[in-house]
């Protein structure tokens, strides 16, 4: 264990994955008592050398009213770092009752894109009031005109854009002058007299080009840009497909207005992955760890009820074969096996389809080929599973009495072959159909795939049992 923040009589032990450590209990009690006693200056002095991550962990461990009070005590500089370390769900909670002026002082010390990201966590009226008072009010206000999760909302406004007639030597000088402001420059954007994007020049190519060449001569004219209104997930898909480090953003007139940086592309990928994971688990994409009971119930109950309806349909199918079960009770032992294989096969196929759609690796031109591959693989997997189950049935018949084990082995193995094949095809095609009609395909992996394959699995099992074992 490492002591990551330390001062006289005040020690904080870094908590892994926000798991509370008993070693911090005394510190929490001491800080709580100092907050109650109004010992602002003493507490701020003790926390002066704390790492922002430790301050964030402390704030999330305190009661909300104490956390808000402590945050208001923190001077603007440390508060900026604490805001950066805070998870989005905590930012809006902790700063909900802070004054507009203090928030303005804190956000004024951030880059406009970082300030904009934090403003997104506030209620709309509060965000607008703060934005009007920020030094970069035009930049922040411009971003606020775009929809959430759009390229315009997340783009960076710092970039190097030069005219086509600019010489290479002048471009290099411009890059040097902008280096401190932009920090990382990978690409120089080339624009015409109206500010419209016409090409790009990589910095490496620029350094090797003759000093007297114009940018219009050496630029790459095959430039890919995205609209400021484009959804961030589509931006990520284009960046991956074209192997782009940064993505230029243009307005409706084709003028360059910003760029999506590698940092922002990574952030989009993480956010979309978390959203897909929640949808795949049958949860709302808005679900958070600190949701109230009401929000938890509202987000989860519809999915649970959908699963209940599907299970009820499967139970109805089983009930309709009551006579067959009465004639051969041993069939009931194979129902869970069939449903499990159907669910797993469907989830595997749908997960691959969703991943292909998300990354852009699944193109419309090769859908038929991919489905044929899924069909072949599913038939091989189903045949292997059926053969193993048939062997198990025959082996068990030597130990326990099983009526006509050969026919039972044939019925169960055929059911697994058909179930695995059909479930895989449903799992592979449903995400494609949902994507075609504009629904997030990650939704297919949760309740829909499991429920549909359970029903189909049970139905196929009894058809095979009736045909090969009871027929």
GROMACS .gro file of C-alpha atoms in nm:
model
  471
    1UNK     CA    1   0.000   0.000   0.000
    2UNK     CA    2   0.133   0.346  -0.091
    3UNK     CA    3   0.078   0.669   0.094
    4UNK     CA    4  -0.011   0.891  -0.198
    5UNK     CA    5  -0.110   1.209  -0.010
    6UNK     CA    6   0.048   1.314   0.314
    7UNK     CA    7   0.074   1.615   0.548
    8UNK     CA    8   0.119   1.651   0.928
    9UNK     CA    9  -0.158   1.454   1.102
   10UNK     CA   10  -0.343   1.402   0.772
   11UNK     CA   11  -0.269   1.096   0.556
   12UNK     CA   12  -0.468   0.951   0.266
   13UNK     CA   13  -0.401   0.604   0.127
   14UNK     CA   14  -0.477   0.567  -0.245
   15UNK     CA   15  -0.783   0.343  -0.279
   16UNK     CA   16  -0.772   0.091  -0.565
   17UNK     CA   17  -1.077   0.115  -0.794
   18UNK     CA   18  -1.248   0.340  -0.538
   19UNK     CA   19  -1.275   0.054  -0.288
   20UNK     CA   20  -1.290   0.205   0.061
   21UNK     CA   21  -0.987   0.131   0.279
   22UNK     CA   22  -1.028   0.117   0.657
   23UNK     CA   23  -0.694   0.301   0.691
   24UNK     CA   24  -0.867   0.617   0.567
   25UNK     CA   25  -1.148   0.612   0.823
   26UNK     CA   26  -0.958   0.824   1.078
   27UNK     CA   27  -0.872   1.080   0.811
   28UNK     CA   28  -1.237   1.100   0.704
   29UNK     CA   29  -1.349   1.159   1.064
   30UNK     CA   30  -1.083   1.429   1.115
   31UNK     CA   31  -1.171   1.611   0.793
   32UNK     CA   32  -1.542   1.588   0.865
   33UNK     CA   33  -1.488   1.742   1.210
   34UNK     CA   34  -1.275   2.023   1.063
   35UNK     CA   35  -1.545   2.098   0.805
   36UNK     CA   36  -1.810   2.110   1.077
   37UNK     CA   37  -1.590   2.339   1.285
   38UNK     CA   38  -1.532   2.571   0.988
   39UNK     CA   39  -1.154   2.527   0.997
   40UNK     CA   40  -1.112   2.627   0.633
   41UNK     CA   41  -0.758   2.763   0.631
   42UNK     CA   42  -0.614   2.480   0.843
   43UNK     CA   43  -0.775   2.211   0.626
   44UNK     CA   44  -0.672   2.369   0.295
   45UNK     CA   45  -0.313   2.395   0.421
   46UNK     CA   46  -0.312   2.028   0.517
   47UNK     CA   47  -0.448   1.929   0.174
   48UNK     CA   48  -0.220   2.164  -0.020
   49UNK     CA   49   0.015   1.888  -0.140
   50UNK     CA   50  -0.254   1.627  -0.207
   51UNK     CA   51  -0.276   1.462  -0.546
   52UNK     CA   52  -0.602   1.552  -0.734
   53UNK     CA   53  -0.701   1.184  -0.752
   54UNK     CA   54  -0.677   1.155  -0.374
   55UNK     CA   55  -0.882   1.472  -0.331
   56UNK     CA   56  -1.140   1.324  -0.567
   57UNK     CA   57  -1.156   1.001  -0.367
   58UNK     CA   58  -1.196   1.200  -0.045
   59UNK     CA   59  -1.481   1.407  -0.189
   60UNK     CA   60  -1.667   1.097  -0.304
   61UNK     CA   61  -1.627   0.937   0.041
   62UNK     CA   62  -1.766   1.237   0.232
   63UNK     CA   63  -2.134   1.307   0.283
   64UNK     CA   64  -2.263   1.522   0.000
   65UNK     CA   65  -2.315   1.838   0.206
   66UNK     CA   66  -1.963   1.812   0.348
   67UNK     CA   67  -1.815   1.743   0.004
   68UNK     CA   68  -1.984   2.049  -0.143
   69UNK     CA   69  -1.859   2.269   0.138
   70UNK     CA   70  -1.503   2.143   0.106
   71UNK     CA   71  -1.510   2.192  -0.270
   72UNK     CA   72  -1.623   2.554  -0.225
   73UNK     CA   73  -1.330   2.606   0.011
   74UNK     CA   74  -1.071   2.484  -0.239
   75UNK     CA   75  -0.897   2.767  -0.428
   76UNK     CA   76  -0.944   2.782  -0.806
   77UNK     CA   77  -0.612   2.621  -0.903
   78UNK     CA   78  -0.646   2.298  -0.701
   79UNK     CA   79  -1.016   2.287  -0.788
   80UNK     CA   80  -0.935   2.274  -1.158
   81UNK     CA   81  -0.724   1.963  -1.108
   82UNK     CA   82  -0.989   1.805  -0.886
   83UNK     CA   83  -1.256   1.869  -1.150
   84UNK     CA   84  -1.038   1.701  -1.411
   85UNK     CA   85  -1.000   1.393  -1.188
   86UNK     CA   86  -1.367   1.371  -1.097
   87UNK     CA   87  -1.594   1.131  -1.279
   88UNK     CA   88  -1.872   1.310  -1.472
   89UNK     CA   89  -2.147   1.182  -1.243
   90UNK     CA   90  -1.974   1.341  -0.942
   91UNK     CA   91  -1.904   1.676  -1.105
   92UNK     CA   92  -2.266   1.778  -1.141
   93UNK     CA   93  -2.353   1.654  -0.790
   94UNK     CA   94  -2.068   1.821  -0.604
   95UNK     CA   95  -2.098   2.155  -0.784
   96UNK     CA   96  -2.474   2.173  -0.805
   97UNK     CA   97  -2.503   2.442  -0.535
   98UNK     CA   98  -2.172   2.620  -0.592
   99UNK     CA   99  -2.190   2.985  -0.693
  100UNK     CA  100  -2.175   3.092  -1.056
  101UNK     CA  101  -1.874   3.313  -0.988
  102UNK     CA  102  -1.666   3.036  -0.834
  103UNK     CA  103  -1.751   2.804  -1.119
  104UNK     CA  104  -1.652   3.073  -1.367
  105UNK     CA  105  -1.313   3.118  -1.194
  106UNK     CA  106  -1.251   2.742  -1.200
  107UNK     CA  107  -1.355   2.679  -1.560
  108UNK     CA  108  -1.169   2.988  -1.684
  109UNK     CA  109  -0.844   2.806  -1.608
  110UNK     CA  110  -0.926   2.515  -1.840
  111UNK     CA  111  -0.894   2.478  -2.215
  112UNK     CA  112  -1.224   2.560  -2.389
  113UNK     CA  113  -1.282   2.195  -2.491
  114UNK     CA  114  -1.229   2.078  -2.131
  115UNK     CA  115  -1.453   2.353  -1.996
  116UNK     CA  116  -1.718   2.260  -2.249
  117UNK     CA  117  -1.701   1.894  -2.146
  118UNK     CA  118  -1.764   1.990  -1.783
  119UNK     CA  119  -2.042   2.233  -1.875
  120UNK     CA  120  -2.226   1.944  -2.038
  121UNK     CA  121  -2.276   1.795  -1.690
  122UNK     CA  122  -2.466   2.100  -1.561
  123UNK     CA  123  -2.834   2.187  -1.603
  124UNK     CA  124  -2.884   2.384  -1.924
  125UNK     CA  125  -2.968   2.716  -1.758
  126UNK     CA  126  -2.665   2.699  -1.526
  127UNK     CA  127  -2.434   2.602  -1.815
  128UNK     CA  128  -2.556   2.897  -2.025
  129UNK     CA  129  -2.504   3.142  -1.738
  130UNK     CA  130  -2.149   3.020  -1.673
  131UNK     CA  131  -2.061   3.013  -2.045
  132UNK     CA  132  -2.157   3.379  -2.084
  133UNK     CA  133  -1.898   3.479  -1.823
  134UNK     CA  134  -1.604   3.274  -1.949
  135UNK     CA  135  -1.307   3.444  -2.123
  136UNK     CA  136  -1.347   3.218  -2.429
  137UNK     CA  137  -1.720   3.282  -2.439
  138UNK     CA  138  -1.739   3.275  -2.821
  139UNK     CA  139  -1.559   2.940  -2.841
  140UNK     CA  140  -1.764   2.777  -2.565
  141UNK     CA  141  -2.091   2.924  -2.691
  142UNK     CA  142  -2.013   2.800  -3.042
  143UNK     CA  143  -1.977   2.444  -2.914
  144UNK     CA  144  -2.299   2.471  -2.717
  145UNK     CA  145  -2.491   2.524  -3.042
  146UNK     CA  146  -2.429   2.163  -3.143
  147UNK     CA  147  -2.615   1.860  -3.015
  148UNK     CA  148  -2.474   1.636  -2.744
  149UNK     CA  149  -2.252   1.354  -2.874
  150UNK     CA  150  -2.184   1.544  -3.197
  151UNK     CA  151  -1.844   1.625  -3.351
  152UNK     CA  152  -1.904   1.997  -3.299
  153UNK     CA  153  -1.957   1.954  -2.926
  154UNK     CA  154  -1.634   1.762  -2.861
  155UNK     CA  155  -1.395   1.902  -3.125
  156UNK     CA  156  -1.080   2.096  -3.043
  157UNK     CA  157  -1.070   2.448  -3.187
  158UNK     CA  158  -0.691   2.475  -3.187
  159UNK     CA  159  -0.535   2.383  -3.520
  160UNK     CA  160  -0.303   2.516  -3.790
  161UNK     CA  161  -0.483   2.619  -4.111
  162UNK     CA  162  -0.290   2.791  -4.390
  163UNK     CA  163  -0.375   2.903  -4.745
  164UNK     CA  164  -0.276   2.700  -5.051
  165UNK     CA  165  -0.031   2.972  -5.157
  166UNK     CA  166   0.163   2.957  -4.829
  167UNK     CA  167   0.528   2.852  -4.872
  168UNK     CA  168   0.669   2.552  -4.685
  169UNK     CA  169   0.919   2.773  -4.502
  170UNK     CA  170   0.641   3.003  -4.381
  171UNK     CA  171   0.431   2.705  -4.276
  172UNK     CA  172   0.717   2.568  -4.062
  173UNK     CA  173   0.760   2.908  -3.899
  174UNK     CA  174   0.386   2.919  -3.826
  175UNK     CA  175   0.397   2.573  -3.667
  176UNK     CA  176   0.681   2.678  -3.439
  177UNK     CA  177   0.489   2.985  -3.328
  178UNK     CA  178   0.176   2.779  -3.257
  179UNK     CA  179   0.354   2.487  -3.086
  180UNK     CA  180   0.313   2.619  -2.732
  181UNK     CA  181  -0.059   2.690  -2.782
  182UNK     CA  182  -0.157   2.369  -2.961
  183UNK     CA  183   0.107   2.138  -2.803
  184UNK     CA  184   0.071   1.844  -3.041
  185UNK     CA  185   0.057   1.918  -3.413
  186UNK     CA  186   0.039   1.624  -3.653
  187UNK     CA  187  -0.130   1.780  -3.953
  188UNK     CA  188  -0.143   2.121  -4.123
  189UNK     CA  189  -0.480   2.195  -4.284
  190UNK     CA  190  -0.487   2.376  -4.616
  191UNK     CA  191  -0.779   2.609  -4.694
  192UNK     CA  192  -0.884   2.830  -4.984
  193UNK     CA  193  -0.955   3.202  -4.972
  194UNK     CA  194  -1.300   3.136  -4.819
  195UNK     CA  195  -1.168   2.913  -4.542
  196UNK     CA  196  -1.292   2.591  -4.700
  197UNK     CA  197  -1.082   2.282  -4.640
  198UNK     CA  198  -0.906   2.172  -4.958
  199UNK     CA  199  -0.626   1.945  -4.835
  200UNK     CA  200  -0.387   1.837  -4.561
  201UNK     CA  201  -0.011   1.814  -4.518
  202UNK     CA  202   0.148   1.587  -4.258
  203UNK     CA  203   0.417   1.760  -4.051
  204UNK     CA  204   0.676   1.497  -4.150
  205UNK     CA  205   0.614   1.558  -4.520
  206UNK     CA  206   0.626   1.932  -4.465
  207UNK     CA  207   0.973   1.916  -4.307
  208UNK     CA  208   1.110   1.720  -4.604
  209UNK     CA  209   0.957   1.940  -4.875
  210UNK     CA  210   1.155   2.217  -5.054
  211UNK     CA  211   1.128   2.544  -4.864
  212UNK     CA  212   0.994   2.739  -5.166
  213UNK     CA  213   0.716   2.494  -5.255
  214UNK     CA  214   0.358   2.606  -5.197
  215UNK     CA  215   0.131   2.396  -4.974
  216UNK     CA  216  -0.114   2.358  -5.262
  217UNK     CA  217   0.154   2.169  -5.453
  218UNK     CA  218   0.242   1.914  -5.183
  219UNK     CA  219  -0.091   1.879  -5.004
  220UNK     CA  220  -0.301   1.564  -4.999
  221UNK     CA  221  -0.622   1.651  -5.183
  222UNK     CA  222  -0.797   1.328  -5.087
  223UNK     CA  223  -0.899   1.471  -4.753
  224UNK     CA  224  -1.175   1.321  -4.537
  225UNK     CA  225  -1.365   1.560  -4.313
  226UNK     CA  226  -1.674   1.519  -4.098
  227UNK     CA  227  -1.968   1.749  -4.044
  228UNK     CA  228  -1.990   1.929  -3.710
  229UNK     CA  229  -2.338   1.779  -3.671
  230UNK     CA  230  -2.218   1.420  -3.721
  231UNK     CA  231  -2.265   1.179  -3.430
  232UNK     CA  232  -1.940   1.110  -3.244
  233UNK     CA  233  -1.978   0.734  -3.292
  234UNK     CA  234  -1.981   0.782  -3.669
  235UNK     CA  235  -1.673   1.003  -3.640
  236UNK     CA  236  -1.492   0.724  -3.458
  237UNK     CA  237  -1.601   0.472  -3.722
  238UNK     CA  238  -1.462   0.690  -4.002
  239UNK     CA  239  -1.135   0.750  -3.815
  240UNK     CA  240  -1.085   0.376  -3.767
  241UNK     CA  241  -1.181   0.291  -4.123
  242UNK     CA  242  -0.942   0.546  -4.273
  243UNK     CA  243  -0.673   0.503  -4.004
  244UNK     CA  244  -0.684   0.874  -3.920
  245UNK     CA  245  -0.499   1.018  -3.623
  246UNK     CA  246  -0.701   1.340  -3.622
  247UNK     CA  247  -1.028   1.415  -3.800
  248UNK     CA  248  -1.101   1.764  -3.941
  249UNK     CA  249  -1.446   1.907  -3.873
  250UNK     CA  250  -1.626   2.136  -4.118
  251UNK     CA  251  -1.947   2.335  -4.104
  252UNK     CA  252  -2.237   2.326  -4.348
  253UNK     CA  253  -2.046   2.548  -4.593
  254UNK     CA  254  -1.734   2.332  -4.590
  255UNK     CA  255  -1.529   2.572  -4.376
  256UNK     CA  256  -1.284   2.421  -4.129
  257UNK     CA  257  -1.408   2.481  -3.773
  258UNK     CA  258  -1.215   2.227  -3.561
  259UNK     CA  259  -1.060   1.884  -3.533
  260UNK     CA  260  -1.121   1.569  -3.331
  261UNK     CA  261  -0.791   1.481  -3.162
  262UNK     CA  262  -0.649   1.137  -3.071
  263UNK     CA  263  -0.738   1.202  -2.707
  264UNK     CA  264  -1.100   1.271  -2.799
  265UNK     CA  265  -1.117   0.966  -3.028
  266UNK     CA  266  -0.998   0.751  -2.737
  267UNK     CA  267  -1.258   0.910  -2.512
  268UNK     CA  268  -1.534   0.843  -2.767
  269UNK     CA  269  -1.427   0.479  -2.798
  270UNK     CA  270  -1.435   0.437  -2.419
  271UNK     CA  271  -1.776   0.604  -2.388
  272UNK     CA  272  -1.929   0.400  -2.670
  273UNK     CA  273  -1.784   0.077  -2.529
  274UNK     CA  274  -1.937   0.152  -2.188
  275UNK     CA  275  -2.271   0.230  -2.351
  276UNK     CA  276  -2.267  -0.091  -2.554
  277UNK     CA  277  -2.173  -0.292  -2.246
  278UNK     CA  278  -2.476  -0.156  -2.060
  279UNK     CA  279  -2.708  -0.225  -2.353
  280UNK     CA  280  -2.568  -0.577  -2.392
  281UNK     CA  281  -2.645  -0.636  -2.024
  282UNK     CA  282  -3.005  -0.524  -2.068
  283UNK     CA  283  -2.953  -0.184  -1.903
  284UNK     CA  284  -3.016   0.171  -2.014
  285UNK     CA  285  -2.717   0.351  -2.167
  286UNK     CA  286  -2.777   0.627  -1.909
  287UNK     CA  287  -2.735   0.393  -1.611
  288UNK     CA  288  -2.483   0.513  -1.349
  289UNK     CA  289  -2.344   0.375  -1.026
  290UNK     CA  290  -2.500   0.656  -0.818
  291UNK     CA  291  -2.853   0.626  -0.964
  292UNK     CA  292  -3.143   0.653  -0.724
  293UNK     CA  293  -3.369   0.355  -0.658
  294UNK     CA  294  -3.633   0.509  -0.883
  295UNK     CA  295  -3.390   0.546  -1.174
  296UNK     CA  296  -3.258   0.193  -1.122
  297UNK     CA  297  -3.609   0.047  -1.132
  298UNK     CA  298  -3.712   0.261  -1.430
  299UNK     CA  299  -3.400   0.160  -1.624
  300UNK     CA  300  -3.403  -0.212  -1.549
  301UNK     CA  301  -3.766  -0.316  -1.502
  302UNK     CA  302  -3.869  -0.288  -1.871
  303UNK     CA  303  -3.584  -0.520  -1.974
  304UNK     CA  304  -3.669  -0.767  -1.699
  305UNK     CA  305  -4.035  -0.765  -1.803
  306UNK     CA  306  -3.931  -0.824  -2.165
  307UNK     CA  307  -3.729  -1.124  -2.048
  308UNK     CA  308  -4.026  -1.242  -1.843
  309UNK     CA  309  -4.250  -1.232  -2.147
  310UNK     CA  310  -3.998  -1.433  -2.349
  311UNK     CA  311  -3.957  -1.689  -2.070
  312UNK     CA  312  -4.335  -1.719  -2.047
  313UNK     CA  313  -4.353  -1.794  -2.418
  314UNK     CA  314  -4.083  -2.060  -2.378
  315UNK     CA  315  -4.277  -2.207  -2.083
  316UNK     CA  316  -4.590  -2.214  -2.298
  317UNK     CA  317  -4.403  -2.409  -2.565
  318UNK     CA  318  -4.286  -2.658  -2.303
  319UNK     CA  319  -4.641  -2.690  -2.169
  320UNK     CA  320  -4.778  -2.764  -2.513
  321UNK     CA  321  -4.564  -3.081  -2.518
  322UNK     CA  322  -4.700  -3.204  -2.184
  323UNK     CA  323  -4.804  -3.539  -2.331
  324UNK     CA  324  -4.459  -3.603  -2.474
  325UNK     CA  325  -4.296  -3.521  -2.139
  326UNK     CA  326  -4.540  -3.756  -1.963
  327UNK     CA  327  -4.449  -4.029  -2.210
  328UNK     CA  328  -4.074  -3.978  -2.175
  329UNK     CA  329  -3.986  -3.776  -1.864
  330UNK     CA  330  -3.615  -3.803  -1.946
  331UNK     CA  331  -3.666  -3.538  -2.216
  332UNK     CA  332  -3.701  -3.272  -1.944
  333UNK     CA  333  -3.336  -3.324  -1.849
  334UNK     CA  334  -3.221  -3.199  -2.190
  335UNK     CA  335  -3.426  -2.878  -2.202
  336UNK     CA  336  -3.168  -2.668  -2.003
  337UNK     CA  337  -2.888  -2.805  -2.224
  338UNK     CA  338  -3.067  -2.698  -2.540
  339UNK     CA  339  -3.159  -2.351  -2.408
  340UNK     CA  340  -2.806  -2.289  -2.282
  341UNK     CA  341  -2.645  -2.380  -2.614
  342UNK     CA  342  -2.896  -2.166  -2.806
  343UNK     CA  343  -2.829  -1.865  -2.584
  344UNK     CA  344  -2.450  -1.897  -2.600
  345UNK     CA  345  -2.439  -1.950  -2.976
  346UNK     CA  346  -2.664  -1.650  -3.036
  347UNK     CA  347  -2.469  -1.422  -2.803
  348UNK     CA  348  -2.136  -1.515  -2.964
  349UNK     CA  349  -2.260  -1.444  -3.316
  350UNK     CA  350  -2.434  -1.119  -3.220
  351UNK     CA  351  -2.129  -0.993  -3.028
  352UNK     CA  352  -1.913  -1.034  -3.339
  353UNK     CA  353  -2.176  -0.860  -3.555
  354UNK     CA  354  -2.207  -0.566  -3.315
  355UNK     CA  355  -1.831  -0.529  -3.297
  356UNK     CA  356  -1.805  -0.532  -3.676
  357UNK     CA  357  -2.071  -0.263  -3.706
  358UNK     CA  358  -1.913  -0.048  -3.434
  359UNK     CA  359  -1.565  -0.056  -3.583
  360UNK     CA  360  -1.674  -0.030  -3.945
  361UNK     CA  361  -1.521  -0.370  -4.026
  362UNK     CA  362  -1.858  -0.506  -4.141
  363UNK     CA  363  -1.939  -0.368  -4.485
  364UNK     CA  364  -2.258  -0.418  -4.681
  365UNK     CA  365  -2.062  -0.581  -4.963
  366UNK     CA  366  -1.936  -0.871  -4.754
  367UNK     CA  367  -2.244  -0.936  -4.540
  368UNK     CA  368  -2.348  -1.244  -4.741
  369UNK     CA  369  -1.996  -1.387  -4.718
  370UNK     CA  370  -1.983  -1.330  -4.343
  371UNK     CA  371  -2.326  -1.488  -4.291
  372UNK     CA  372  -2.217  -1.793  -4.489
  373UNK     CA  373  -1.909  -1.820  -4.266
  374UNK     CA  374  -2.129  -1.794  -3.957
  375UNK     CA  375  -2.357  -2.065  -4.097
  376UNK     CA  376  -2.068  -2.301  -4.168
  377UNK     CA  377  -1.909  -2.242  -3.829
  378UNK     CA  378  -2.241  -2.285  -3.649
  379UNK     CA  379  -2.311  -2.616  -3.822
  380UNK     CA  380  -1.965  -2.748  -3.731
  381UNK     CA  381  -2.004  -2.633  -3.369
  382UNK     CA  382  -2.353  -2.779  -3.348
  383UNK     CA  383  -2.240  -3.110  -3.495
  384UNK     CA  384  -1.952  -3.131  -3.248
  385UNK     CA  385  -2.176  -3.049  -2.950
  386UNK     CA  386  -2.438  -3.297  -3.072
  387UNK     CA  387  -2.180  -3.574  -3.115
  388UNK     CA  388  -2.046  -3.518  -2.764
  389UNK     CA  389  -2.397  -3.521  -2.615
  390UNK     CA  390  -2.481  -3.839  -2.807
  391UNK     CA  391  -2.170  -4.008  -2.664
  392UNK     CA  392  -2.269  -3.896  -2.313
  393UNK     CA  393  -2.620  -4.040  -2.360
  394UNK     CA  394  -2.482  -4.374  -2.480
  395UNK     CA  395  -2.232  -4.383  -2.194
  396UNK     CA  396  -2.503  -4.302  -1.938
  397UNK     CA  397  -2.721  -4.584  -2.076
  398UNK     CA  398  -2.462  -4.834  -1.955
  399UNK     CA  399  -2.507  -4.710  -1.598
  400UNK     CA  400  -2.877  -4.618  -1.577
  401UNK     CA  401  -3.179  -4.755  -1.758
  402UNK     CA  402  -3.265  -4.541  -2.065
  403UNK     CA  403  -3.533  -4.656  -2.304
  404UNK     CA  404  -3.400  -4.676  -2.659
  405UNK     CA  405  -3.076  -4.476  -2.593
  406UNK     CA  406  -2.970  -4.480  -2.959
  407UNK     CA  407  -3.282  -4.294  -3.071
  408UNK     CA  408  -3.254  -4.054  -2.774
  409UNK     CA  409  -2.892  -3.981  -2.868
  410UNK     CA  410  -2.998  -3.916  -3.227
  411UNK     CA  411  -3.282  -3.684  -3.120
  412UNK     CA  412  -3.068  -3.479  -2.880
  413UNK     CA  413  -2.771  -3.450  -3.116
  414UNK     CA  414  -2.993  -3.339  -3.405
  415UNK     CA  415  -3.163  -3.082  -3.182
  416UNK     CA  416  -2.826  -2.933  -3.081
  417UNK     CA  417  -2.716  -2.917  -3.444
  418UNK     CA  418  -3.030  -2.733  -3.552
  419UNK     CA  419  -3.046  -2.510  -3.244
  420UNK     CA  420  -2.684  -2.399  -3.269
  421UNK     CA  421  -2.717  -2.323  -3.640
  422UNK     CA  422  -3.043  -2.130  -3.612
  423UNK     CA  423  -2.936  -1.938  -3.300
  424UNK     CA  424  -2.610  -1.829  -3.462
  425UNK     CA  425  -2.793  -1.704  -3.772
  426UNK     CA  426  -3.044  -1.511  -3.561
  427UNK     CA  427  -2.760  -1.363  -3.356
  428UNK     CA  428  -2.567  -1.261  -3.667
  429UNK     CA  429  -2.858  -1.107  -3.857
  430UNK     CA  430  -3.058  -0.930  -3.585
  431UNK     CA  431  -2.792  -0.662  -3.517
  432UNK     CA  432  -2.775  -0.595  -3.892
  433UNK     CA  433  -3.152  -0.553  -3.915
  434UNK     CA  434  -3.163  -0.323  -3.610
  435UNK     CA  435  -2.878  -0.114  -3.751
  436UNK     CA  436  -3.060  -0.087  -4.084
  437UNK     CA  437  -3.373   0.058  -3.918
  438UNK     CA  438  -3.173   0.296  -3.699
  439UNK     CA  439  -3.172   0.112  -3.364
  440UNK     CA  440  -2.849   0.060  -3.169
  441UNK     CA  441  -2.747  -0.299  -3.255
  442UNK     CA  442  -2.600  -0.351  -2.908
  443UNK     CA  443  -2.959  -0.384  -2.787
  444UNK     CA  444  -2.983  -0.713  -2.978
  445UNK     CA  445  -2.732  -0.886  -2.753
  446UNK     CA  446  -2.937  -0.854  -2.437
  447UNK     CA  447  -3.291  -0.969  -2.388
  448UNK     CA  448  -3.386  -1.009  -2.756
  449UNK     CA  449  -3.124  -1.265  -2.855
  450UNK     CA  450  -3.152  -1.467  -2.535
  451UNK     CA  451  -3.532  -1.471  -2.535
  452UNK     CA  452  -3.579  -1.552  -2.904
  453UNK     CA  453  -3.322  -1.829  -2.895
  454UNK     CA  454  -3.473  -1.981  -2.581
  455UNK     CA  455  -3.811  -2.004  -2.749
  456UNK     CA  456  -3.668  -2.138  -3.075
  457UNK     CA  457  -3.440  -2.378  -2.889
  458UNK     CA  458  -3.722  -2.536  -2.690
  459UNK     CA  459  -3.946  -2.559  -2.997
  460UNK     CA  460  -3.675  -2.725  -3.208
  461UNK     CA  461  -3.586  -2.966  -2.927
  462UNK     CA  462  -3.940  -3.099  -2.896
  463UNK     CA  463  -3.982  -3.122  -3.273
  464UNK     CA  464  -3.667  -3.334  -3.292
  465UNK     CA  465  -3.766  -3.539  -2.987
  466UNK     CA  466  -4.109  -3.608  -3.136
  467UNK     CA  467  -3.963  -3.698  -3.474
  468UNK     CA  468  -3.668  -3.918  -3.377
  469UNK     CA  469  -3.746  -4.046  -3.026
  470UNK     CA  470  -4.122  -4.061  -2.980
  471UNK     CA  471  -4.219  -4.100  -3.345
   0.00000   0.00000   0.00000
